[in-house]
Short mmCIF file of C-alpha atoms in Angstrom, two decimals:
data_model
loop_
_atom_site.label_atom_id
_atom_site.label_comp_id
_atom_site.label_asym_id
_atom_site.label_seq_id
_atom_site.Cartn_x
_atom_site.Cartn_y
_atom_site.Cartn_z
CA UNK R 19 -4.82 -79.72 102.70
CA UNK R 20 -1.74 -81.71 101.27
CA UNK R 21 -2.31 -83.00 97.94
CA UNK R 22 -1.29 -86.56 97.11
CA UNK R 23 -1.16 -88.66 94.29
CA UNK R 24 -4.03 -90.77 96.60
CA UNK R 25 -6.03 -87.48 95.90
CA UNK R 26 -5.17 -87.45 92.27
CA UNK R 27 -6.42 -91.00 91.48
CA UNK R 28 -9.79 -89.74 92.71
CA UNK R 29 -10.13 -86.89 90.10
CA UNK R 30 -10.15 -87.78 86.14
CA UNK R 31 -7.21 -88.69 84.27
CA UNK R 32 -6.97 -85.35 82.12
CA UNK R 33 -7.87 -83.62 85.76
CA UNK R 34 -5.36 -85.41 87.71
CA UNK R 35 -2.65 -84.66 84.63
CA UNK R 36 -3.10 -81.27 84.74
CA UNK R 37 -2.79 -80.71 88.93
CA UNK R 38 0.74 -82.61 88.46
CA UNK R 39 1.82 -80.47 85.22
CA UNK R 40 0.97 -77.52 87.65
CA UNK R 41 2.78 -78.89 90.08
CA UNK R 42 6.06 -80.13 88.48
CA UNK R 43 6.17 -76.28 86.80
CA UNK R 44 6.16 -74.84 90.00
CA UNK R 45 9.06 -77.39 91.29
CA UNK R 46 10.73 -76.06 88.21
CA UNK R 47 10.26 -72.82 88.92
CA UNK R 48 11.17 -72.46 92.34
CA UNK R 49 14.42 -74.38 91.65
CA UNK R 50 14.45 -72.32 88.12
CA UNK R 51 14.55 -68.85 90.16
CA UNK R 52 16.68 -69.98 92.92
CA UNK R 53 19.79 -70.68 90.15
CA UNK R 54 19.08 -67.58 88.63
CA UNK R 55 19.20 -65.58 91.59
CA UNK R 56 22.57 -67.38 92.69
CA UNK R 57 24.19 -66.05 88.93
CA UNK R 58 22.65 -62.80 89.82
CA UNK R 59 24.59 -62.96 92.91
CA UNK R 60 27.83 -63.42 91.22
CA UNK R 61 26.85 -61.41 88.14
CA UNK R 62 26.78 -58.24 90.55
CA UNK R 63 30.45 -58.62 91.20
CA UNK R 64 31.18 -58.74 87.25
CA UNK R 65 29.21 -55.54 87.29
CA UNK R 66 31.07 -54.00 90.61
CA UNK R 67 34.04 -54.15 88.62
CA UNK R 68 32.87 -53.02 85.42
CA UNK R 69 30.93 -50.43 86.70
CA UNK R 70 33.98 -48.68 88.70
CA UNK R 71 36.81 -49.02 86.78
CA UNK R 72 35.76 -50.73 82.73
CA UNK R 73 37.12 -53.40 83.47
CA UNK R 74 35.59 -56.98 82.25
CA UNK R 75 36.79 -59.43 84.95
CA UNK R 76 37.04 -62.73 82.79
CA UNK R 77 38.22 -64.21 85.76
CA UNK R 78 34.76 -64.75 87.59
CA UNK R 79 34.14 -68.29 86.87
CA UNK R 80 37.35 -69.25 88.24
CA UNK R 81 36.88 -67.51 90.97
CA UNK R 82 34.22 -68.83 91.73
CA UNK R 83 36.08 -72.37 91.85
CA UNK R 84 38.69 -71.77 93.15
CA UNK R 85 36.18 -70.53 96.58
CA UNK R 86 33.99 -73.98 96.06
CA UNK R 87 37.73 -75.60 96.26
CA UNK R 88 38.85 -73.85 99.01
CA UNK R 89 35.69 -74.14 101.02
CA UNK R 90 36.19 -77.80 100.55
CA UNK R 91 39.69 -77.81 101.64
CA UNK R 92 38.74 -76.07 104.73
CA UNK R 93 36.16 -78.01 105.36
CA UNK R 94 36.32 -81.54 104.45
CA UNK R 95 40.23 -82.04 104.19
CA UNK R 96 41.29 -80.13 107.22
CA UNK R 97 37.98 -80.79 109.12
CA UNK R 98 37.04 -77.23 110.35
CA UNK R 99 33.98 -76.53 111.47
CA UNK R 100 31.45 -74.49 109.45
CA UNK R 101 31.42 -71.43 111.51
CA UNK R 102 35.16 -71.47 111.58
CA UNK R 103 35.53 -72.70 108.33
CA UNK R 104 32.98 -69.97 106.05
CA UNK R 105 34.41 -66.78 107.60
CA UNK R 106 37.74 -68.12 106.97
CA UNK R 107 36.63 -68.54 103.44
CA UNK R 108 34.91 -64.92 103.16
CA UNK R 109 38.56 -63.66 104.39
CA UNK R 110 40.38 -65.51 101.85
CA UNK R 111 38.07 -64.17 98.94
CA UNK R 112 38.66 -60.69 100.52
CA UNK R 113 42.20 -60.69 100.33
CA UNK R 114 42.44 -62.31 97.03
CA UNK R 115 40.47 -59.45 95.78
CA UNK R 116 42.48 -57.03 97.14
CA UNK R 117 45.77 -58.69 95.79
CA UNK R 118 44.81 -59.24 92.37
CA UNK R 119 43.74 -55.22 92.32
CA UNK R 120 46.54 -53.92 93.82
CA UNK R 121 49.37 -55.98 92.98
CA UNK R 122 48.69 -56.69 89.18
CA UNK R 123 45.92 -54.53 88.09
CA UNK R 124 46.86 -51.32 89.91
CA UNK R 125 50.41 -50.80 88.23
CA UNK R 126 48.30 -51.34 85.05
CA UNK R 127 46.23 -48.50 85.76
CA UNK R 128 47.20 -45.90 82.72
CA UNK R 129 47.56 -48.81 80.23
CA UNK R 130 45.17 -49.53 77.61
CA UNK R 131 41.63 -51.19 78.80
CA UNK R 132 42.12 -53.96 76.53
CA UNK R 133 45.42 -54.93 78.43
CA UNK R 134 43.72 -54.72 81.83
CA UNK R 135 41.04 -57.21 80.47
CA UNK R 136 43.50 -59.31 79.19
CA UNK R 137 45.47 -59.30 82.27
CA UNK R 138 42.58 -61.04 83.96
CA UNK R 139 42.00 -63.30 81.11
CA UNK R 140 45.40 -64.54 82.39
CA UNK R 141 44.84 -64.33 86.11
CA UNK R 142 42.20 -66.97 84.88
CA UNK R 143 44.73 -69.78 83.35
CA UNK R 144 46.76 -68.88 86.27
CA UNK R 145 44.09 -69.37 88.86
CA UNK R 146 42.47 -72.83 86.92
CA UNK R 147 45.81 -74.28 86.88
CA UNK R 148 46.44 -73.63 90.85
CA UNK R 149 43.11 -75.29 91.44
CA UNK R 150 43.74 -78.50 89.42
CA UNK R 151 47.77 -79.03 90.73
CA UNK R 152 46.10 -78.43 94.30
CA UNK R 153 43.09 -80.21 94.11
CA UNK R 154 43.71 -82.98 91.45
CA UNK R 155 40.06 -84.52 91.69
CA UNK R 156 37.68 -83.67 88.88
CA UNK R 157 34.41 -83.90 91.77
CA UNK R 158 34.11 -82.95 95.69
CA UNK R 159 30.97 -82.78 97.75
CA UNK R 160 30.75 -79.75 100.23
CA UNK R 161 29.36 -81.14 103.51
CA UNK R 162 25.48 -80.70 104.32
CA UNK R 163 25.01 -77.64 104.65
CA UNK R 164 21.09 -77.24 104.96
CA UNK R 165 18.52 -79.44 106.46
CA UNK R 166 17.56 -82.17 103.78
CA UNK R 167 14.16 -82.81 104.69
CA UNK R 168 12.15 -81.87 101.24
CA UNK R 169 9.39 -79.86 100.99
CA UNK R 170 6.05 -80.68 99.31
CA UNK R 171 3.70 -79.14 97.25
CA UNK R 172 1.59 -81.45 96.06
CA UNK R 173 3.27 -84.15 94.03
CA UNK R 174 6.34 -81.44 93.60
CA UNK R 175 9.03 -82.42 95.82
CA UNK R 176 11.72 -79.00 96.26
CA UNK R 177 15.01 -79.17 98.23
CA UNK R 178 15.59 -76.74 100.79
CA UNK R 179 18.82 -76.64 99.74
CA UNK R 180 17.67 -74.56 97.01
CA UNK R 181 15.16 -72.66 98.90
CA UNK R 182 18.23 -71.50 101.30
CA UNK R 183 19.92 -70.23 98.83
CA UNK R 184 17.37 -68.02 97.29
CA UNK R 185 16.43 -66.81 100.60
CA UNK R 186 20.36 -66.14 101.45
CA UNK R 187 20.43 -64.51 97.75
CA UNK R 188 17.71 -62.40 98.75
CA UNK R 189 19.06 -61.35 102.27
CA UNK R 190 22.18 -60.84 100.57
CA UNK R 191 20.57 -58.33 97.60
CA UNK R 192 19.04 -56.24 100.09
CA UNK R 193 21.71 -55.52 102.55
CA UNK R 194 24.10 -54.44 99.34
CA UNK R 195 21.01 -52.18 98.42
CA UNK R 196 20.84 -50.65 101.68
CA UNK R 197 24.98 -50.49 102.01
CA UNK R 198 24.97 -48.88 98.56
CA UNK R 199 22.26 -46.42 99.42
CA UNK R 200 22.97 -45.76 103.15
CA UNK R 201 26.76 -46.41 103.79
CA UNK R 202 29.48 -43.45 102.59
CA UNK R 203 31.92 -45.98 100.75
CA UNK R 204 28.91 -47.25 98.96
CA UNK R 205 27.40 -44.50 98.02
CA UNK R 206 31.13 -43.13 96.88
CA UNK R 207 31.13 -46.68 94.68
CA UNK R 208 27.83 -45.43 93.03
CA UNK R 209 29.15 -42.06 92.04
CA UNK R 210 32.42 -43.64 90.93
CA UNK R 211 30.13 -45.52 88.54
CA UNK R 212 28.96 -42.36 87.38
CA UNK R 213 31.54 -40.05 87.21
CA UNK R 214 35.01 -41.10 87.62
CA UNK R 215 36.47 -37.78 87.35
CA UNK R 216 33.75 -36.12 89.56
CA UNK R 217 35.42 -38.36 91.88
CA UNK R 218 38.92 -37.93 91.84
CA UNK R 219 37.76 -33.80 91.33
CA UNK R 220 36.48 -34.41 94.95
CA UNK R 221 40.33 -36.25 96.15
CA UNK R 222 38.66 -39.69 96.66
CA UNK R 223 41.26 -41.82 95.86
CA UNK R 224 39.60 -44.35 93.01
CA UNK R 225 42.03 -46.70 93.67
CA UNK R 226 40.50 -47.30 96.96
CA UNK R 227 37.04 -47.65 95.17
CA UNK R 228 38.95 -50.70 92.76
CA UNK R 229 40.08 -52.22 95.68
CA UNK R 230 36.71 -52.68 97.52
CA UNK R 231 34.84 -53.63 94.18
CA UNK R 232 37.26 -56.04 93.67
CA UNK R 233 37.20 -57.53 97.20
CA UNK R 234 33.37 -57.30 97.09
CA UNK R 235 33.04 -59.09 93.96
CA UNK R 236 35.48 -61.85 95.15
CA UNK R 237 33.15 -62.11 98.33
CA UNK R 238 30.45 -62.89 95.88
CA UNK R 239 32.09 -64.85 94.26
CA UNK R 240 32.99 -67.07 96.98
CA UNK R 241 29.34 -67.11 98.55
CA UNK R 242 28.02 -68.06 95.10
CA UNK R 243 30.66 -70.43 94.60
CA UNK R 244 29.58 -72.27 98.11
CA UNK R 245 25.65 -71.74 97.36
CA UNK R 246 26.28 -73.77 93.96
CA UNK R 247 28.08 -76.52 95.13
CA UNK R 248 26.11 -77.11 98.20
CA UNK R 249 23.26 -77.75 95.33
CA UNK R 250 25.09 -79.65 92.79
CA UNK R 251 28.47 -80.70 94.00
CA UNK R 252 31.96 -78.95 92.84
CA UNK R 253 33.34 -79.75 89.63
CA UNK R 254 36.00 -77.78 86.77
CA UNK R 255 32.49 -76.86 85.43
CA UNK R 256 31.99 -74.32 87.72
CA UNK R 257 34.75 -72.51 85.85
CA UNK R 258 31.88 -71.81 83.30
CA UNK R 259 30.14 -69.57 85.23
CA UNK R 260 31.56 -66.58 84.23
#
């Protein structure tokens, strides 16, 4: 049985507040998790990175902008279709990751920690200031991405926009749980995170391991990026997120 405020009106008044308190903190909590889980998504790539090599990548929230950015260019400005226009965006985040580890982190490698960090605290500026000389506007709208119908529960009224992108979160957390427990690079990742010198010991080259926790965290990024502003629109703010 649906409950409407019809059915309220024929309970009490401290009966009928209560049933929409309950229902209002489960709208809040559904939309609540569903953020959450999105920053956990892009959170794990902070942690890729860290993890493998110490690094702090203070260049997360801007990547994820520049993604939401790029998704929109793709999408809206040169009118591509969404299955064209998301793996081309996945591909882009991929090779950006790989480019920003190999071409200025890697000859970096045996300087101090501090100047790696920094390094990205400039790959930042550098990226912020690309994004506002290429896309001058302050707000975009992605295109619809989910269906917009609303769902009900009770008087609570929840988006499936949101409830897409917790179940895409979720999807997304357990394949990188089974690739990290099941697949050889990932489970050569894990051990990096361990034990970087058990590593190279063995002759895996870590570089390699920087290089795919860098693309995978740009990935993230990216998928984050497109899973926030499909909910709330893309603006500098997204910059924040890291």
């Amino acid at each position: 049985m649906i409950v409407t405020p019809y059915h309220l009106n024929l309970v009490s008044g401290d009966a009928a507040q209560f049933l929409i308190n309950v229902f209002h903190t489960i709208q809040f909590t559904i939309t609540g998790v569903t953020v959450g889980m999105v920053y956990s998504l892009i959170a794990l790539g902070f942690v890729l990175i860290w993890k493998s090599s110490g690094v702090a990548n203070l260049a997360l929230g801007q990547l994820v902008l520049l993604s939401s950015w790029f998704t929109y260019g793709m999408l809206v400005q040169a009118g591509l279709p969404l299955w064209l226009g998301f793996p081309l965006v996945i591909l882009f985040s991929l090779a950006l990751g790989w480019m920003i580890e190999r071409f200025i982190l890697r000859p970096l490698i045996a300087q101090p920690i501090l100047s790696l960090i920094t390094v990205t605290l400039g790959v930042a500026y550098f990226i912020e200031g690309a994004v506002s000389f290429i896309w001058p506007k302050s707000v975009a709208a992605l295109p619809r991405l989910f269906p917009q119908e609303v769902v009900r529960i009770g008087t609570a009224v929840v988006s499936q926009e949101y409830l897409w992108a917790a179940a895409i979160s979720l999807v997304l957390f357990i394949l990188l749980s089974l690739y990290f427990k099941y697949n050889k690079m990932g489970v050569v990742m894990r051990a990096t995170a361990d034990d970087q010198l058990a590593i190279q010991a063995c002759g895996i080259p870590v570089t390699k391991i920087f290089s795919r926790s860098w693309m995978f965290a740009c990935a993230l990024a990216a998928i984050g990026g497109i899973l926030m502003s499909s909910i709330g629109g893309i603006t500098f703010g997204l910059a924040e997120t890291g």
